[in-house]
XYZ file of C-alpha atoms in Angstrom:
390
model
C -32.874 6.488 112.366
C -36.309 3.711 111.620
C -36.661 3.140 115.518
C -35.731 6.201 116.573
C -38.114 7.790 114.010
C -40.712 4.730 114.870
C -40.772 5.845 118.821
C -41.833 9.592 118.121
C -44.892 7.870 116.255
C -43.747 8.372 112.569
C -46.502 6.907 109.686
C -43.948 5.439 106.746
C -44.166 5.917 103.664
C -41.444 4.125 101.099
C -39.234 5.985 98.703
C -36.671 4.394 96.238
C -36.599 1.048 98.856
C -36.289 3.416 102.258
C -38.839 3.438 104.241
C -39.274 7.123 105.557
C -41.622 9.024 107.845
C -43.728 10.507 106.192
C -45.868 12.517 108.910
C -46.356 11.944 112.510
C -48.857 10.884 114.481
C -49.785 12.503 117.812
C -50.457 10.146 120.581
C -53.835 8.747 120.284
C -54.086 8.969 116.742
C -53.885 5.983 114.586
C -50.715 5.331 112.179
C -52.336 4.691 108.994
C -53.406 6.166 105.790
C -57.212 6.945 105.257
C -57.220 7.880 101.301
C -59.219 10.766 99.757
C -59.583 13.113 97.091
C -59.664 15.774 99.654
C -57.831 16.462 103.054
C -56.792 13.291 103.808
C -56.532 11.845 107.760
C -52.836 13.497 108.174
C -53.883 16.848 106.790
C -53.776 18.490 110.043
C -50.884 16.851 111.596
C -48.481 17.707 108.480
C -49.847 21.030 108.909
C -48.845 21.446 112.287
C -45.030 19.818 111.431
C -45.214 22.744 108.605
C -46.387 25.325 111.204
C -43.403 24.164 113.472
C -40.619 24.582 110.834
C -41.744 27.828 109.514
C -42.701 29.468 113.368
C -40.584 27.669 115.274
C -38.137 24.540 115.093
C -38.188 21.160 113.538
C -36.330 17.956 112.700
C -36.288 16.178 109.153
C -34.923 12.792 108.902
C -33.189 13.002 105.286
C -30.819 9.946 105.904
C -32.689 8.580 102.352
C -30.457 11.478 100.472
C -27.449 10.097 98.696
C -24.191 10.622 99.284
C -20.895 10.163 96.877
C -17.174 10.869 97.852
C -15.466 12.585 95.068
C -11.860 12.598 95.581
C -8.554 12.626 93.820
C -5.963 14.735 92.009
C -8.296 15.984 89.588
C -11.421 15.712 91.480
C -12.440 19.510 91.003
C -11.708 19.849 87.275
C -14.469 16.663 86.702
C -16.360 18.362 88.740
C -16.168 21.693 87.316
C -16.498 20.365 83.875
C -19.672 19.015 84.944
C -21.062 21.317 86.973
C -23.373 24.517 85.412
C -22.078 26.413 88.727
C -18.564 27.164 90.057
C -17.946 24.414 92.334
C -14.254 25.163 92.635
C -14.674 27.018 95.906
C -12.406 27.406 99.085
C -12.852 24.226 101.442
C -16.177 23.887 103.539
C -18.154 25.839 101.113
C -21.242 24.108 99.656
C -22.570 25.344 96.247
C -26.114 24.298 94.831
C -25.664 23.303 91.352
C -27.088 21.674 87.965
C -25.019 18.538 85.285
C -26.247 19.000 82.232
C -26.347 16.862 79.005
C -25.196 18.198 75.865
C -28.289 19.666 74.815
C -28.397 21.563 77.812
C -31.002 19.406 80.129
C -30.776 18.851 83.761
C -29.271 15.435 84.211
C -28.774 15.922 87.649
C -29.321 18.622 90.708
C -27.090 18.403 93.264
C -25.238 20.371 95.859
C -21.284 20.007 95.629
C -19.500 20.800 99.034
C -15.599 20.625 98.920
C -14.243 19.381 101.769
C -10.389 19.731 100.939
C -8.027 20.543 97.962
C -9.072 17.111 96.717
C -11.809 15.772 98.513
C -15.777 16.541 97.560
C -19.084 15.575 98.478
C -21.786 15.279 96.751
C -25.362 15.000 97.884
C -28.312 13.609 95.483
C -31.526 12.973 96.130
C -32.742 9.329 97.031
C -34.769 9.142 93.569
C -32.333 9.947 91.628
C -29.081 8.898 93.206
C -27.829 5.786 91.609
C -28.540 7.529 88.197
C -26.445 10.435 89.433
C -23.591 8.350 90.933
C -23.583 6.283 87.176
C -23.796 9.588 85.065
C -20.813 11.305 87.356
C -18.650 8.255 86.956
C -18.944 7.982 83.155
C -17.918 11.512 82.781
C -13.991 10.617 84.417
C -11.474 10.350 81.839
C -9.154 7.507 81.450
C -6.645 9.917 82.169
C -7.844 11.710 85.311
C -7.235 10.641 88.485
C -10.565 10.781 90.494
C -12.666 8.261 92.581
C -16.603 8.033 92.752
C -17.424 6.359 96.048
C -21.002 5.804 97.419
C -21.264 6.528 101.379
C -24.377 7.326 101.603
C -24.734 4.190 104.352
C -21.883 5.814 106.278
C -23.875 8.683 107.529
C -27.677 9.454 108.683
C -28.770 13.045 108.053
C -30.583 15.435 109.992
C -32.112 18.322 108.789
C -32.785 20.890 111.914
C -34.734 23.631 110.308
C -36.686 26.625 111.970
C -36.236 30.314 112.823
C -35.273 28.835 116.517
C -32.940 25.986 115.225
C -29.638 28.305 116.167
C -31.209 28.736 119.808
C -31.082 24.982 120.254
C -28.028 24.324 118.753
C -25.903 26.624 119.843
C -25.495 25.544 123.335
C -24.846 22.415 122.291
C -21.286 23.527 120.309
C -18.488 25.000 121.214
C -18.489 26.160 117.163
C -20.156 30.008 117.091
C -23.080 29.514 114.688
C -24.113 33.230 113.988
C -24.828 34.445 111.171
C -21.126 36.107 110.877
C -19.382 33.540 111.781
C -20.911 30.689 110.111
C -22.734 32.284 107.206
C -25.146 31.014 104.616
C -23.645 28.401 102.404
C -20.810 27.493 105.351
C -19.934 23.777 106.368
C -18.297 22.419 108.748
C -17.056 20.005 111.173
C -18.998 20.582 114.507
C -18.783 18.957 118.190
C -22.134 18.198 119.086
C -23.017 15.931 122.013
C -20.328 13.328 122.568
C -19.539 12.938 118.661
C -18.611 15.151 115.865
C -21.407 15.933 112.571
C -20.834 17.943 109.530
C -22.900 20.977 109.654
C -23.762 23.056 106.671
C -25.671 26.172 106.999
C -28.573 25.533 103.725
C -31.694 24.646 103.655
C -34.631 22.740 101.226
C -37.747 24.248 103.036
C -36.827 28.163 103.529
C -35.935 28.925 106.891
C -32.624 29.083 108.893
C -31.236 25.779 109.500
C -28.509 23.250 109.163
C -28.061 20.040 107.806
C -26.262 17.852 110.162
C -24.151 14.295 108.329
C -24.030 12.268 111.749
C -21.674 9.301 111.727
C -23.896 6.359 111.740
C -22.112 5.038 115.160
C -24.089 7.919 116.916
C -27.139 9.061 115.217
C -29.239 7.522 117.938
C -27.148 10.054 119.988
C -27.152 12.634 118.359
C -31.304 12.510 117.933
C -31.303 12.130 121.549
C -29.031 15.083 121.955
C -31.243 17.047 120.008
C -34.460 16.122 121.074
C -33.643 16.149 125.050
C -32.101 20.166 124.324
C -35.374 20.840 122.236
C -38.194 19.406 124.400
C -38.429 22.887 126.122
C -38.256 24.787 122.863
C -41.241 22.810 121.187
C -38.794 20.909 118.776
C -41.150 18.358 116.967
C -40.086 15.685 114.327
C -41.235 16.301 110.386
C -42.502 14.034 108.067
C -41.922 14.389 104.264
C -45.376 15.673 103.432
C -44.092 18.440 105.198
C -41.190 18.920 103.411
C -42.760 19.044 100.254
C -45.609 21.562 101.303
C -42.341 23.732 102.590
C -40.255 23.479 99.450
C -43.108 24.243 97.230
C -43.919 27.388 99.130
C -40.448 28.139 98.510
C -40.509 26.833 94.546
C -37.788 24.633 94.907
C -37.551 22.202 92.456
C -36.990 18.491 92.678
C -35.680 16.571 90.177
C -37.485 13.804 88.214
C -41.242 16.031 89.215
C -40.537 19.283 87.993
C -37.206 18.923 86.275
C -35.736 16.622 83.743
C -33.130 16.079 81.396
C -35.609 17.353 79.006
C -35.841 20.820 80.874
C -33.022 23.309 80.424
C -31.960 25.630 83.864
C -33.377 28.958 81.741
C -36.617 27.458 81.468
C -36.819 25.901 85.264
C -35.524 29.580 86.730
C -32.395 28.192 87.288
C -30.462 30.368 85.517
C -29.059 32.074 88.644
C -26.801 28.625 89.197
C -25.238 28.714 85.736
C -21.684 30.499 85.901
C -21.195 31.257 82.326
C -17.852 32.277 81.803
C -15.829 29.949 84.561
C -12.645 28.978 83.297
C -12.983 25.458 81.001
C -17.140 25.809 80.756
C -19.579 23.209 81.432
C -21.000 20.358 79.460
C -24.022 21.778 77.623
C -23.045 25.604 77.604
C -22.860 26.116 74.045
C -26.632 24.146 73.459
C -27.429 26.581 76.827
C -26.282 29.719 74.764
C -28.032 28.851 72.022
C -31.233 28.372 73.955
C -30.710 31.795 75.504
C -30.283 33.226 72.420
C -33.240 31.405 71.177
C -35.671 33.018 73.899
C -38.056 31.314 76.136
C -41.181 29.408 75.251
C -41.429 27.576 78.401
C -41.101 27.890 81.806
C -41.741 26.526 85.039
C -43.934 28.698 87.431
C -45.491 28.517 90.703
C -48.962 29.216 91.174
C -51.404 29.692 94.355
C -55.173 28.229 94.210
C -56.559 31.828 95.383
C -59.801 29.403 97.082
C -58.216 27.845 99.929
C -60.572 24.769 99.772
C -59.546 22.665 96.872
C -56.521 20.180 97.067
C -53.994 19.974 94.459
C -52.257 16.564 93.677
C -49.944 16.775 90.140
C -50.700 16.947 86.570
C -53.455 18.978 86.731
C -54.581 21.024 83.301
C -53.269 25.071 83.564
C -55.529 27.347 81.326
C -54.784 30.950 80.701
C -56.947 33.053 79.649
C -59.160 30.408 78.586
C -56.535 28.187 76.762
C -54.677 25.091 78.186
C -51.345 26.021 78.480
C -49.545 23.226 80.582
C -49.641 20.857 83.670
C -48.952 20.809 87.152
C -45.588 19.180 87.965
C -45.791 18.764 91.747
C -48.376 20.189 94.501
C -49.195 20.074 97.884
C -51.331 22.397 100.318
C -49.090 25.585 101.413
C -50.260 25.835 104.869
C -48.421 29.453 105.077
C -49.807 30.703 102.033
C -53.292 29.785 102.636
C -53.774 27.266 99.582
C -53.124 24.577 97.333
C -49.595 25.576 95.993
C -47.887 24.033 92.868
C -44.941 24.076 90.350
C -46.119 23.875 86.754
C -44.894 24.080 82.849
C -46.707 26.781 80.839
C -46.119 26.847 77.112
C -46.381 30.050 75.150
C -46.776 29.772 71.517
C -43.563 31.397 70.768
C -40.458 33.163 72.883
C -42.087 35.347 75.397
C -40.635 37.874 78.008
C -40.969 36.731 81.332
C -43.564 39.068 82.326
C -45.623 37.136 80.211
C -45.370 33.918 82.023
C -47.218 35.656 84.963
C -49.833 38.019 83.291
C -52.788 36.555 82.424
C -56.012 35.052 84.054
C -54.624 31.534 84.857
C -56.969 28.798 86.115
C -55.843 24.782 87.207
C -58.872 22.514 86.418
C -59.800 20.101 89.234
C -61.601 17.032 88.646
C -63.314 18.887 85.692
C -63.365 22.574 87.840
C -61.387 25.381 87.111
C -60.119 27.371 90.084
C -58.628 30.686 89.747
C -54.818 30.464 90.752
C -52.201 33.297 90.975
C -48.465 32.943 89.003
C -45.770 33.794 89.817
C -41.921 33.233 88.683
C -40.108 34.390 91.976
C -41.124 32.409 95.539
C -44.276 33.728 96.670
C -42.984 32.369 100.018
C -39.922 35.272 101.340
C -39.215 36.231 97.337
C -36.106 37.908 98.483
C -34.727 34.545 100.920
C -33.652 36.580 103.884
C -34.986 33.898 106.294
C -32.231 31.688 105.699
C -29.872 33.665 106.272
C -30.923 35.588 109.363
């Protein structure tokens, strides 16, 4: 996807050895990076990409995501044994899900989507991938047959994201992509132009959308598919700045910024992919259930600069009520929420309810200012996540 991404005037950025775009710039406007403390040169472009997704329609390039076949006769008990969620689902089902250590930390976050009786694939971020892929493998027992394969350089991805996205693609499938018919969480094998893609109803940024695996052989077709269809709807490309400004509206977490190995799913507000009783368990449910048991002391929470002028970056100091309390994990400027938004560890001196994590007068010091900020432990961004599924 480089050229294709390289013609509709993509500024790179490099993540994990791929070179991605990471915003776009109009025509006229140099491709390059003018640094700053503040809004930087690509401010307002990003913004508009981020306007486009959440109004509108938009294209990510996510081809930089990994991808691992999981396969064999006992294919879904590794994975189940691995997995915090259920991932033993019917076929073309795709379910969001945590591997945890046996203490309980997030070794990996994934989404697991079973493709047959036997067959799974796994997607991983491009950070993280290789670690994933080696941590999955070492978990197969001599005894079980299942294969670990890496195809990530067998498929490009598109993300097509927006609260138009089923307007453009629709016409171009004979598959019936409403919300009945191919509901939230669905995947699929999908005609589209003069190939075939796996779609999967999902999203990372909050809106309806689908995430399209495109053979390599025609991902220069199917971009040209989509783009000629979307020229008339205002379809514009989107850079990973973006991205990130949508996900954090949303408080989605990304592994190896706000999430670690160190970080159990109770304390990231993850507890809603854990399926506790699942036949066989999970690595790391009983040092889960203790922690439970334990209460919370920690937790990960998203907060809202309530000045709309400063920028945050990461690891800024959070004070509440006048004490420092934790760090910022990952930022960026939530163009739809009006402000700097972030996802960041507060520490309590003890287990604490979770009202507790969001009363309070919080504050995120900026080079050596503190700015009021709101809390909050559901997304201040469509709390309840209809939009994806509308």
């Amino acid at each position: 996807m480089h050229q294709k991404a390289a013609e509709a005037g993509a500024v790179f950025g490099e993540g994990c050895g791929w070179e991605r775009a990471n915003w776009y710039a109009p025509e006229g406007v140099a491709r390059e990076y003018r640094y700053s403390f503040g809004r930087q040169n690509w401010f307002e472009h990003s913004a508009a990409e981020h306007r486009a997704i959440r109004e509108n329609i938009g294209v990510i390039d996510t081809s930089s995501f990994g991808k691992m076949l999981v396969q064999g006769r006992d294919a879904a008990r590794v994975l189940q044994r691995v997995s915090a969620n259920n991932v033993d689902t019917d076929p073309d089902r795709i379910v969001y899900t945590q591997w945890l250590n046996p203490f309980g930390g997030i070794e990996a976050d994934v989404t697991v989507t079973r493709l047959s009786e036997a067959k799974f694939l796994v997607l991983s971020g491009p950070a993280t991938f290789n670690r994933d892929l080696a941590y999955l493998r070492r978990q197969i027992g001599d005894d079980e047959f299942c294969t670990v394969a890496d195809v990530s350089g067998t498929m490009a991805m598109l993300a097509v994201m927006g609260p138009e996205s089923r307007r453009l693609l629709q016409p171009l499938t004979d598959c019936d992509l409403s919300a009945e018919a191919f509901p939230f969480g669905r995947s699929a094998e999908i005609d589209l132009g003069f190939g075939f893609v796996r779609a999967t109803h999902v999203t990372y940024v909050g809106e309806l959308g689908w995430e399209l695996l495109v053979p390599t052989e025609i991902s220069h077709h199917i971009w040209d598919t989509l783009f000629d269809a979307g020229a008339p709807l205002g379809l514009r490309p989107v850079g990973y700045h973006a991205m990130n400004s949508l996900r954090l509206e949303k408080g989605f977490r990304s592994w190896g910024h706000d999430i670690s190995s160190r970080d159990n799913p109770l304390e990231a507000g993850l507890g809603f992919a854990v399926k506790w009783d699942k036949p066989g368990g999970f690595i790391g449910r009983d040092a889960l259930a203790a922690a439970k048991e334990a209460g919370t002391e920690r937790r990960l929470v998203q907060f809202l600069l309530e000045d709309p002028e400063p920028i945050l970056l990461h690891d800024e100091p959070i004070f509440r009520d006048g004490q420092r309390v934790g760090r910022v994990a990952s930022a960026q400027y939530g163009h739809t929420l009006g402000g700097s938004v972030a996802l960041g560890w507060v520490w309590a001196d003890g287990p604490e309810e979770r009202a507790w994590f969001e009363k309070g007068l919080y504050e995120i010091e900026i080079a050596g200012r503190r700015v009021p900020a709101r809390a909050s432990l559901r997304p201040m961004y469509d709390p309840k996540s209809e939009r994806p599924k509308s």
